Amino acid sequence: MGYEKTLKLEHRGMRAMLPEVKRNAGADLDVRDFFPSGNDVLDRWRLRRFREYQSYGFPVWRRVGLTSFEPPRVEGYRGLENIDEEGLALLEELDFEGSDRKFVLMADVFSMAGEYVVVSSPQEKVVVEVDQDVANSLLDLRGGDLTLVRIVRRERFVGNLRVKVREKARFKLVNLHLVGKGGTSIDNVFLDVETGASVEVYDFYSGGRVNVGFLAVRFSGEDATAKVRPYYAVSSGSATDVLYQMRFYGRRNEGTVDSKGVVTGESKVVFRGVLDILPGAKDTVAHQRNHTFLISGSAKAEAIPSLFVGENDVVASHAHSSSPLDETAVFYLMTRGCSETEARELLIKGTFEDLREELRNFELEAVLDHALEGLV
Amino acid sequence: MLLRVENLRASLVGSEKLILKGVNLEMGFGEVHVLMGPNGSGKSTLANVIVGNPKFKVVSGDILFEGESILNAKPHERVAKGIFMTFQSPVEVDGVRLKQLLLTSYRKIHGDDSSFYQLEREMKRLAEELGLRPEFFDRFVNVGFSGGEKKKSEILQASFLKPKLLILDEIDSGLDVDALKLVLKMVNALREQGTSLLIITHYTRILEHLDVNKVHVYLDGKIVASGDKWLAYEVEKSGYALVGER
Ligand SMILES: Nc1ncnc2c1ncn2[C@@H]1O[C@H](COP(=O)(O)OP(=O)(O)O)[C@@H](O)[C@H]1O
Ligand SMILES: [Mg+2]
């Protein structure tokens, strides 16, 4: 069975050519790192993926300066060990490429944390702190209303999260990446959204020398909505590369990506947005917006939007921009008593105010404030 | 003397062209002055230079507040001395809530003596007087505010912070009659508490609600005539140019 590619290469009979990703033949995990899970069905699946895993090297990502990748130490398997045939079928259905297939496969085969959960409770809120360097989770949301706060506070990280949001279910994800200063984090999130379901995502990136994020929403049914709000605070020489993808198969789905962030010092953000409206996805509404505040002269922001529209009756837009802080707003705040530094701090923190408001529900504002320290 | 502007010349930073071309103005404690002049004559620039907008540079002259030059003081130091300006076009400040700004400002200017509870009560009182709902304080400053709400928010901030000198830059423009009444009531209350007012306006209707000490006619970067409130009515009748020529 094929997996969901990040960029579909065929549209209206046109075929696009993508340059081959350069790969690195450095040290890699091997069969000695493959620990049995105790679940034979799962392990057969893992072994198949392990073979695919071995067929690629690590990608060379020049944009974020990732030229080699040091694999994590694997000390056992944890993740989907309680999965059954039904769960495995779902896993196949939610197979995807992510920012790079290699890392999706790594988390599938070598995870040391994660779970397979079937949820259908009327209303539930869960806070999970990922406590291993490699993690893999599968969530089957069969109904009801689930809020998941997922905290990745690690030096290094490779992770997958797959979520099936079934008919009329509601899912909110608050995904916080707080990576250690010199660290590398690669997170791949794939959401499949069925008819009438609704999804809301707050996705926050901070820290790391290399911080790579991928989040896809696949609208497989009709009349569903997804609101994705990415935030990033990039400082201390970090390179953050995030990709948000929405792919519309069914009709009357509505998806928005509304993103903002702050880049300081010698740091860089690459924001990729992919909106992919397939033939037949009539009455799709798809909007994508991104603004970056560049706090220093050497901070960089690059936006790479892709919009594929294979259907006529749709509304789609994307807008990407960057600017320094608004000096008239700085002055305004100064006339209200703030020093220049305090005014800038208020404006920078203000960029994340909606996220802070959301975190307040879980008494997690301090996590954000801590991540924003030293940004000014 | 509360404020003395001496032969003030100023331009935009990076430009040679003078916008203020020798402004002279004296205001005593507790006085109310009205400044009238055509669009583009430099009234807002004067107000901005008094509060220290870094977009402008003072070429010559001085601004004394309570006898001391404030030219080297930063905007937040000037507001701490007691100078406050309401903006003609208030800026949207995304992500900063009005309540948060008011509390921060108040503590910067007056210290920590008042309790959160007292300050909140005062905010509520002011909002009620202006016909604003309490939720108004939770909104981001000026973001999505109507024209009237922006002006109300400005006068509310001024009243909350109780400056010694309040510069009102066209607070009456774009307000309907009812809103204007509420705003002027608040201006009057400030004046009664001893705040001095420098009111920039195009309209004489403000004079019907307020006792003024002096009216100045401002043309092309300087004050060309000063008098009592009848000067304002003359301007209204004959236009700025004629009054300026005398
Ligand atoms: N930020 C600015 N950039 C360019 N020109 C400006 C700026 N601020 C003021 N000016 C110019 O200075 C002059 C005076 O403007 P202003 O002080 O706003 O006048 P008023 O308030 O009397 O209408 C105008 O010619 C205006 O175009
Ligand atoms: Mg003006």
XYZ file of C-alpha atoms and ligand atoms in Angstrom:
650
model
C 0.000 0.000 0.000
C 1.296 3.440 -0.892
C 1.829 6.145 1.680
C 0.702 9.774 1.662
C 3.403 11.758 -0.091
C 4.176 15.226 1.145
C 4.115 16.672 -2.351
C 1.850 14.990 -4.882
C 3.662 14.979 -8.147
C 0.723 14.662 -10.496
C -1.863 17.307 -11.135
C -4.143 17.524 -14.142
C -1.924 15.220 -16.065
C 1.142 17.331 -15.332
C 4.008 15.612 -13.667
C 6.450 17.547 -11.550
C 10.035 16.528 -11.059
C 11.577 17.010 -7.675
C 15.305 16.925 -7.228
C 16.454 13.769 -5.478
C 17.202 14.354 -1.792
C 20.911 13.998 -1.058
C 21.530 11.311 1.510
C 24.261 10.589 3.915
C 25.854 7.175 4.412
C 27.012 7.756 8.000
C 26.542 5.638 11.113
C 23.019 4.274 11.424
C 20.882 2.070 13.605
C 21.034 -1.605 12.690
C 19.554 -4.950 13.604
C 21.208 -4.860 17.062
C 18.993 -1.864 17.841
C 15.849 -3.779 16.937
C 14.205 -4.881 20.174
C 11.152 -7.132 20.089
C 7.954 -5.589 21.419
C 6.382 -8.843 22.587
C 3.655 -8.346 19.971
C 4.341 -10.539 16.931
C 1.915 -8.830 14.585
C 3.491 -5.493 15.373
C 7.008 -6.819 15.037
C 6.340 -8.280 11.600
C 5.165 -4.821 10.555
C 8.212 -3.225 12.201
C 10.545 -5.620 10.416
C 9.036 -4.734 7.042
C 9.588 -1.095 7.818
C 13.050 -1.769 9.100
C 13.959 -3.121 5.648
C 12.645 0.051 4.060
C 14.482 2.077 6.721
C 17.768 0.439 5.781
C 17.324 1.348 2.146
C 17.803 5.080 2.790
C 20.562 7.119 4.399
C 19.801 10.233 6.451
C 18.778 13.215 4.375
C 21.106 16.169 3.967
C 19.125 19.305 4.717
C 21.186 22.283 3.689
C 18.543 24.865 4.570
C 18.829 24.073 8.255
C 22.460 22.990 8.144
C 21.786 19.330 8.909
C 24.563 17.605 6.992
C 24.889 14.559 9.209
C 22.673 12.911 11.771
C 23.857 11.078 14.818
C 21.355 8.318 15.554
C 19.951 8.081 19.089
C 20.816 5.276 21.485
C 18.091 2.674 21.425
C 17.555 0.692 24.619
C 14.406 -1.280 24.058
C 11.023 -0.933 22.433
C 7.999 0.931 23.718
C 5.139 2.450 21.798
C 2.444 0.480 20.054
C 2.974 -2.875 21.800
C -0.715 -3.256 22.629
C -1.834 -2.812 19.028
C -4.184 -5.333 17.364
C -4.973 -6.158 13.725
C -7.489 -3.352 13.550
C -4.957 -0.884 14.867
C -2.359 -2.092 12.398
C -4.759 -1.563 9.531
C -5.239 1.981 10.748
C -1.496 2.439 10.976
C -1.216 1.449 7.324
C -4.033 3.807 6.405
C -2.195 6.637 8.116
C 1.128 5.977 6.506
C 2.926 9.077 5.292
C 6.191 10.572 4.147
C 6.563 13.468 6.601
C 9.466 15.854 6.362
C 11.492 12.821 5.338
C 10.492 9.173 5.166
C 13.659 8.085 6.951
C 12.631 9.707 10.235
C 9.036 8.499 10.052
C 10.392 4.969 9.670
C 12.917 5.473 12.453
C 10.192 6.334 14.942
C 8.022 3.457 13.695
C 10.762 0.872 14.166
C 12.821 2.135 17.109
C 10.417 4.022 19.361
C 11.040 3.958 23.098
C 7.887 5.817 24.109
C 4.333 6.223 22.891
C 1.036 4.410 22.882
C -1.852 3.131 20.863
C -5.096 4.504 22.236
C -8.708 4.220 21.168
C -10.753 7.075 22.620
C -14.446 7.855 22.538
C -15.112 9.612 25.819
C -17.450 12.608 25.738
C -14.808 14.994 26.944
C -11.261 14.451 28.022
C -8.108 16.468 28.532
C -4.724 14.818 28.686
C -1.255 16.231 29.209
C 1.605 13.987 28.068
C 5.282 14.735 28.389
C 7.298 12.633 25.950
C 10.145 11.148 27.965
C 12.301 9.406 25.350
C 14.343 10.443 22.325
C 12.275 8.366 19.898
C 8.519 8.150 20.197
C 5.600 6.797 18.216
C 1.919 7.120 19.013
C -1.331 6.230 17.299
C -4.622 7.690 18.399
C -7.981 6.477 17.180
C -10.569 9.045 18.132
C -13.918 7.394 17.559
C -16.091 10.183 18.885
C -16.357 12.722 21.652
C -14.006 15.534 22.378
C -10.345 15.089 23.199
C -7.701 17.665 24.039
C -4.137 16.419 24.019
C -1.272 18.530 25.288
C 1.952 16.934 24.126
C 5.193 18.311 25.495
C 8.495 17.464 23.835
C 11.149 18.833 26.169
C 14.294 17.032 25.071
C 17.840 17.474 23.867
C 17.137 15.377 20.815
C 13.967 13.910 19.422
C 12.534 11.902 16.555
C 8.813 11.318 16.813
C 5.604 10.358 15.063
C 2.057 11.071 16.075
C -0.794 9.750 13.966
C -4.383 10.624 14.747
C -7.558 9.382 13.145
C -10.368 11.805 13.901
C -13.492 9.884 13.023
C -16.932 11.172 12.124
C -18.030 14.170 14.166
C -15.256 13.746 16.701
C -13.484 16.830 18.022
C -9.781 16.920 18.581
C -7.547 19.627 19.948
C -3.790 19.218 19.959
C -1.434 21.522 21.839
C 1.996 20.451 20.712
C 4.952 22.081 22.470
C 8.509 21.622 21.229
C 11.046 22.847 23.771
C 14.311 21.514 22.483
C 17.646 21.861 24.293
C 20.032 24.481 22.977
C 22.337 22.395 20.782
C 19.738 19.729 20.108
C 18.038 18.281 17.081
C 14.338 17.567 16.941
C 12.341 16.052 14.107
C 8.633 15.662 14.688
C 6.079 14.279 12.235
C 2.364 14.583 12.902
C -0.321 13.200 10.627
C -4.027 13.819 11.157
C -6.762 12.196 9.134
C -10.063 13.985 9.493
C -13.390 12.356 8.626
C -16.804 13.800 7.836
C -18.079 16.450 10.220
C -15.049 16.241 12.474
C -13.231 19.251 13.789
C -9.610 19.754 14.615
C -7.737 22.558 16.301
C -3.975 22.621 16.656
C -1.566 24.871 18.531
C 1.947 23.963 17.482
C 4.872 25.666 19.210
C 8.542 25.434 18.266
C 11.459 26.728 20.271
C 15.073 25.864 20.871
C 17.349 23.349 19.210
C 20.129 23.885 16.738
C 17.917 22.107 14.224
C 14.210 21.952 14.851
C 12.174 20.358 12.081
C 8.429 20.004 12.195
C 5.857 18.446 9.920
C 2.123 18.486 10.433
C -0.390 17.255 7.898
C -4.147 17.340 7.891
C -5.826 15.012 5.426
C -9.480 15.737 4.828
C -10.751 12.346 3.772
C -14.447 13.077 4.416
C -16.717 16.090 3.997
C -17.778 19.113 6.021
C -14.859 18.965 8.403
C -12.833 21.882 9.740
C -9.251 22.213 10.856
C -7.645 25.283 12.367
C -3.930 25.077 12.756
C -1.977 27.769 14.595
C 1.761 27.363 14.392
C 4.021 29.509 16.585
C 7.777 29.685 16.647
C 10.344 31.443 18.809
C 13.699 30.967 17.164
C 16.874 32.213 18.837
C 20.494 31.371 19.708
C 21.626 30.332 16.257
C 18.795 27.890 15.790
C 17.361 26.827 12.453
C 13.701 25.898 12.517
C 12.055 24.348 9.483
C 8.345 23.671 9.639
C 5.993 22.267 7.049
C 2.205 22.467 7.258
C 0.255 20.463 4.779
C -3.459 20.277 4.164
C -4.756 17.875 1.597
C -8.386 17.981 0.583
C -10.051 14.895 -0.867
C -13.709 15.358 0.033
C -16.110 18.256 -0.421
C -16.897 21.305 1.714
C -13.944 21.001 4.035
C -12.430 24.079 5.574
C -8.810 24.336 6.629
C -6.765 27.281 7.853
C -3.174 27.625 8.882
C -2.565 30.868 10.730
C 1.004 31.132 11.824
C 3.310 33.605 13.466
C 6.638 33.704 15.136
C 9.706 35.598 16.152
C 13.281 35.116 14.992
C 16.238 36.716 16.783
C 20.015 36.751 16.575
C 21.695 34.703 13.860
C 18.716 32.402 13.581
C 16.524 31.244 10.788
C 13.050 29.955 10.160
C 11.861 28.174 7.034
C 8.100 28.062 6.781
C 6.635 25.691 4.212
C 2.969 25.623 3.497
C 1.351 23.083 1.219
C -2.304 23.388 0.275
C -3.400 20.580 -1.950
C -6.942 20.565 -3.285
C -7.653 17.433 -5.288
C -10.098 17.100 -8.159
C -13.571 16.558 -6.729
C -12.894 18.495 -3.526
C -15.598 20.996 -4.403
C -16.331 23.954 -2.136
C -13.089 23.633 -0.279
C -12.024 26.628 1.768
C -8.293 26.714 2.380
C -6.328 29.592 3.812
C -2.770 29.864 4.874
C -1.089 32.810 6.525
C 2.278 33.338 8.092
C 4.049 36.318 9.568
C 7.536 36.423 11.018
C 8.921 39.209 13.182
C 12.625 39.594 12.550
C 14.125 40.986 15.730
C 17.711 41.328 14.574
C 19.353 42.349 11.336
C 20.842 38.901 10.867
C 17.654 36.932 11.577
C 16.222 35.225 8.514
C 12.817 34.020 7.431
C 12.103 32.070 4.309
C 8.619 31.120 3.184
C 8.021 28.354 0.680
C 4.342 28.153 -0.145
C 2.868 25.572 -2.504
C -0.714 25.747 -3.634
C -2.129 22.999 -5.843
C -5.690 23.483 -6.947
C -7.259 20.668 -8.941
C -10.847 21.825 -8.569
C -12.629 24.971 -9.692
C -15.186 25.637 -6.995
C -12.845 26.446 -4.164
C -11.610 29.390 -2.147
C -7.909 29.294 -1.447
C -5.306 31.806 -0.403
C -1.911 32.099 1.066
C 0.006 35.080 2.425
C 3.490 35.102 3.829
C 5.343 38.087 5.168
C 8.016 39.198 7.556
C 8.867 42.491 9.182
C 10.711 44.003 12.104
C 8.659 44.967 15.153
C 6.312 47.862 14.505
C 8.240 50.947 15.659
C 5.076 53.019 15.989
C 3.774 50.400 18.426
C 7.073 50.525 20.331
C 6.706 54.296 20.611
C 3.048 54.011 21.606
C 3.954 51.684 24.477
C 6.745 54.036 25.529
C 4.280 56.910 25.786
C 2.405 54.645 28.213
C 5.415 54.287 30.486
C 7.335 51.295 29.125
C 11.056 51.563 28.486
C 12.111 50.650 24.979
C 13.230 47.173 26.076
C 9.994 46.562 27.952
C 7.984 47.733 24.954
C 9.787 45.301 22.651
C 9.367 42.521 25.182
C 5.645 43.164 25.398
C 5.296 43.060 21.625
C 7.335 39.870 21.288
C 5.411 38.150 24.061
C 2.228 39.495 22.516
C 2.920 37.449 19.400
C 2.261 34.348 21.507
C -0.656 35.698 23.551
C -3.332 33.457 22.006
C -1.172 30.434 22.690
C -0.577 31.601 26.260
C -4.330 31.972 26.708
C -4.771 28.362 25.586
C -2.008 27.154 27.906
C -3.626 28.944 30.824
C -6.302 26.221 30.752
C -3.615 23.760 31.784
C -1.601 26.104 33.994
C 1.246 25.757 31.541
C 1.896 29.455 30.738
C 5.180 29.237 32.614
C 6.430 26.703 30.069
C 5.899 29.250 27.321
C 7.302 32.167 29.303
C 10.403 30.135 30.065
C 10.869 29.363 26.373
C 10.531 33.053 25.534
C 13.128 34.179 28.061
C 16.205 35.692 26.524
C 14.470 36.232 23.212
C 14.726 40.001 23.479
C 5.468 77.558 34.519
C 4.319 74.027 33.636
C 5.356 73.941 29.991
C 7.517 76.295 28.010
C 8.231 75.632 24.350
C 11.002 77.935 23.137
C 11.534 78.684 19.484
C 11.214 74.991 18.642
C 12.340 73.801 15.231
C 12.052 70.161 14.251
C 12.047 67.893 11.230
C 11.625 64.219 10.489
C 14.792 62.232 11.202
C 16.739 62.003 7.964
C 15.072 65.037 6.442
C 16.185 68.645 6.242
C 12.694 69.987 5.818
C 11.433 71.728 8.943
C 7.920 70.869 10.099
C 8.101 72.925 13.289
C 9.443 76.333 12.361
C 9.892 78.155 15.636
C 7.057 77.292 18.012
C 6.682 79.370 21.177
C 4.176 78.360 23.815
C 3.787 78.880 27.555
C 1.330 77.071 29.782
C 0.803 77.675 33.485
C -0.333 75.071 36.024
C -3.973 74.108 35.690
C -4.449 75.995 32.430
C -6.412 74.905 29.376
C -5.054 75.856 25.959
C -6.597 75.188 22.568
C -4.488 74.862 19.451
C -6.257 75.254 16.103
C -4.784 75.045 12.636
C -5.331 73.573 9.198
C -4.502 69.994 8.263
C -0.833 69.400 7.690
C 0.295 72.511 9.570
C 2.275 70.416 12.073
C 0.025 70.219 15.140
C 0.461 66.478 15.623
C 4.170 66.890 15.057
C 4.330 69.424 17.892
C 2.476 67.042 20.189
C 4.722 64.151 19.167
C 7.898 66.159 19.695
C 6.702 67.163 23.173
C 6.230 63.504 24.143
C 9.498 62.486 22.480
C 8.650 60.587 19.300
C 12.024 59.360 17.949
C 10.818 59.835 14.361
C 11.420 63.543 14.753
C 14.584 65.451 15.583
C 14.750 68.792 17.317
C 16.967 71.114 15.286
C 16.967 74.043 17.703
C 15.026 75.492 20.603
C 13.958 73.801 23.824
C 11.082 72.244 25.709
C 10.978 72.934 29.444
C 8.655 71.019 31.735
C 8.385 72.421 35.245
C 11.488 74.439 34.500
C 13.683 71.592 33.224
C 14.597 70.737 29.681
C 13.138 67.375 28.678
C 14.799 67.174 25.274
C 17.086 64.356 26.383
C 14.385 62.373 28.171
C 12.974 59.242 26.552
C 9.201 59.004 26.004
C 8.694 56.756 29.050
C 10.681 59.212 31.194
C 8.487 62.058 29.983
C 5.296 60.207 30.879
C 6.792 59.490 34.302
C 7.256 63.261 34.713
C 3.550 63.657 34.016
C 3.199 64.342 30.274
C 0.620 62.261 28.465
C -0.663 62.470 24.891
C -3.745 60.869 23.391
C -2.991 59.860 19.805
C -4.860 61.279 16.844
C -4.657 57.790 15.304
C -3.940 55.263 18.049
C -1.753 52.353 16.985
C -2.900 48.719 17.044
C -0.815 46.779 19.548
C -1.423 43.120 18.820
C -1.133 40.693 21.712
C -1.129 43.323 24.465
C -4.350 43.556 26.437
C -5.650 46.947 27.543
C -5.874 45.846 31.165
C -2.294 44.596 31.172
C -1.096 47.867 29.642
C -3.044 50.005 32.123
C -1.670 48.133 35.121
C 1.872 48.228 33.773
C 1.636 51.937 33.003
C 0.085 52.828 36.320
C 2.769 51.061 38.323
C 5.518 52.617 36.194
C 4.207 56.092 36.838
C 2.770 55.904 40.342
C 4.568 52.946 41.932
C 3.089 49.861 43.602
C 1.082 51.527 46.362
C -2.392 50.844 45.033
C -3.726 47.334 45.253
C -4.791 45.401 42.176
C -8.305 45.521 43.543
C -8.338 49.332 43.804
C -6.977 49.726 40.301
C -9.489 47.317 38.880
C -12.327 49.168 40.555
C -11.098 52.431 39.084
C -10.923 50.851 35.619
C -14.474 49.603 35.942
C -15.692 53.012 37.029
C -14.072 54.732 34.053
C -15.409 52.156 31.617
C -18.919 52.662 32.938
C -18.657 56.421 32.549
C -17.662 55.973 28.926
C -20.309 53.365 28.220
C -17.769 50.593 27.645
C -18.298 46.995 28.730
C -15.856 45.451 31.209
C -14.711 42.961 28.508
C -13.185 45.934 26.736
C -10.155 45.629 29.013
C -9.449 42.102 27.825
C -9.105 43.161 24.202
C -5.796 43.814 22.511
C -5.056 47.544 22.557
C -6.802 49.227 19.620
C -7.022 46.011 17.615
C -10.361 46.002 15.863
C -11.561 48.994 17.900
C -14.005 51.311 16.158
C -12.896 54.926 15.733
C -14.967 55.931 18.742
C -13.635 53.086 20.884
C -10.077 54.102 20.100
C -10.718 57.650 21.289
C -12.515 56.412 24.388
C -9.662 54.066 25.159
C -7.210 56.954 24.891
C -9.114 59.226 27.255
C -9.690 56.294 29.596
C -5.951 55.669 29.790
C -5.311 59.367 30.416
C -7.892 59.483 33.201
C -6.519 56.360 34.781
C -2.953 57.672 34.776
C -3.790 61.251 35.859
C -0.988 63.215 34.186
C 0.015 66.786 34.997
C -0.137 67.786 31.350
C -2.543 66.117 28.962
C -2.193 66.735 25.245
C -5.359 65.807 23.372
C -4.638 65.422 19.668
C -8.002 65.664 17.921
C -9.778 63.637 20.573
C -13.040 65.074 19.203
C -12.579 63.999 15.572
C -14.732 61.097 14.490
C -16.828 61.062 17.646
C -20.594 61.329 17.526
C -22.337 63.881 19.740
C -23.103 61.430 22.537
C -19.621 59.972 22.636
C -18.130 63.459 22.561
C -20.182 64.428 25.613
C -18.924 61.422 27.575
C -15.328 62.087 26.563
C -15.509 65.789 27.408
C -17.057 64.999 30.762
C -13.981 62.959 31.512
C -11.687 65.712 30.243
C -13.447 68.156 32.542
C -13.070 65.852 35.505
C -9.330 65.688 34.867
C -9.107 69.445 34.646
C -10.945 69.780 37.948
C -8.358 67.500 39.502
C -5.626 69.860 38.340
C -4.484 68.379 35.017
C -3.453 71.026 32.486
C -4.769 70.556 28.976
C -3.377 71.269 25.552
C -6.243 70.579 23.185
C -5.615 70.233 19.463
C -8.858 70.548 17.550
C -10.632 71.810 14.451
C -13.917 72.445 16.167
C -15.274 75.103 18.455
C -17.882 72.713 19.830
C -15.357 71.677 22.444
C -15.430 75.249 23.834
C -19.075 74.905 24.743
C -18.211 72.259 27.292
C -14.941 73.588 28.616
C -13.534 76.802 30.061
C -10.354 77.678 28.240
C -7.591 80.080 29.156
C -6.103 80.553 25.727
C -6.643 79.823 22.065
C -3.715 79.663 19.651
C -3.878 79.729 15.898
C -1.245 77.540 14.341
C -0.151 77.959 10.729
C 2.676 76.283 8.855
C 4.767 75.174 11.814
C 4.229 77.975 14.268
C 1.770 79.849 16.424
C 0.687 82.987 14.601
C -1.966 84.366 16.907
C -3.110 83.848 20.478
C -6.139 85.113 22.332
C -9.170 84.128 24.343
C -11.911 81.809 23.180
C -13.385 84.417 20.822
C -10.369 83.876 18.621
C -11.671 80.387 17.996
C -15.024 81.689 16.844
C -13.279 84.154 14.588
C -11.296 81.333 13.037
C -14.501 79.455 12.493
C -16.061 82.473 10.785
C -13.179 83.798 8.690
C -10.834 80.805 8.273
C -7.303 80.215 9.448
C -5.560 82.252 6.773
C -7.319 85.545 7.512
C -6.784 85.267 11.239
C -3.167 84.368 10.647
C -2.553 87.408 8.498
C -3.343 89.883 11.244
N 5.872 60.266 9.572
C 5.814 61.230 8.642
N 6.303 60.988 7.403
C 6.252 61.930 6.453
N 5.733 63.138 6.636
C 5.237 63.437 7.841
C 5.236 62.502 8.907
N 4.680 63.080 9.985
C 4.322 64.321 9.606
N 4.664 64.551 8.324
C 4.439 65.785 7.549
O 4.548 66.878 8.404
C 3.534 67.826 8.136
C 2.732 68.086 9.370
O 1.961 66.945 9.696
P 1.107 66.856 11.024
O 1.956 67.230 12.164
O 0.483 65.532 11.068
O 0.012 67.964 10.765
P -1.384 68.229 11.460
O -1.456 67.403 12.685
O -1.408 69.687 11.736
O -2.442 67.845 10.464
C 2.724 67.284 6.984
O 3.190 67.853 5.788
C 3.015 65.823 7.029
O 2.923 65.259 5.750
Mg -2.787 65.975 13.297
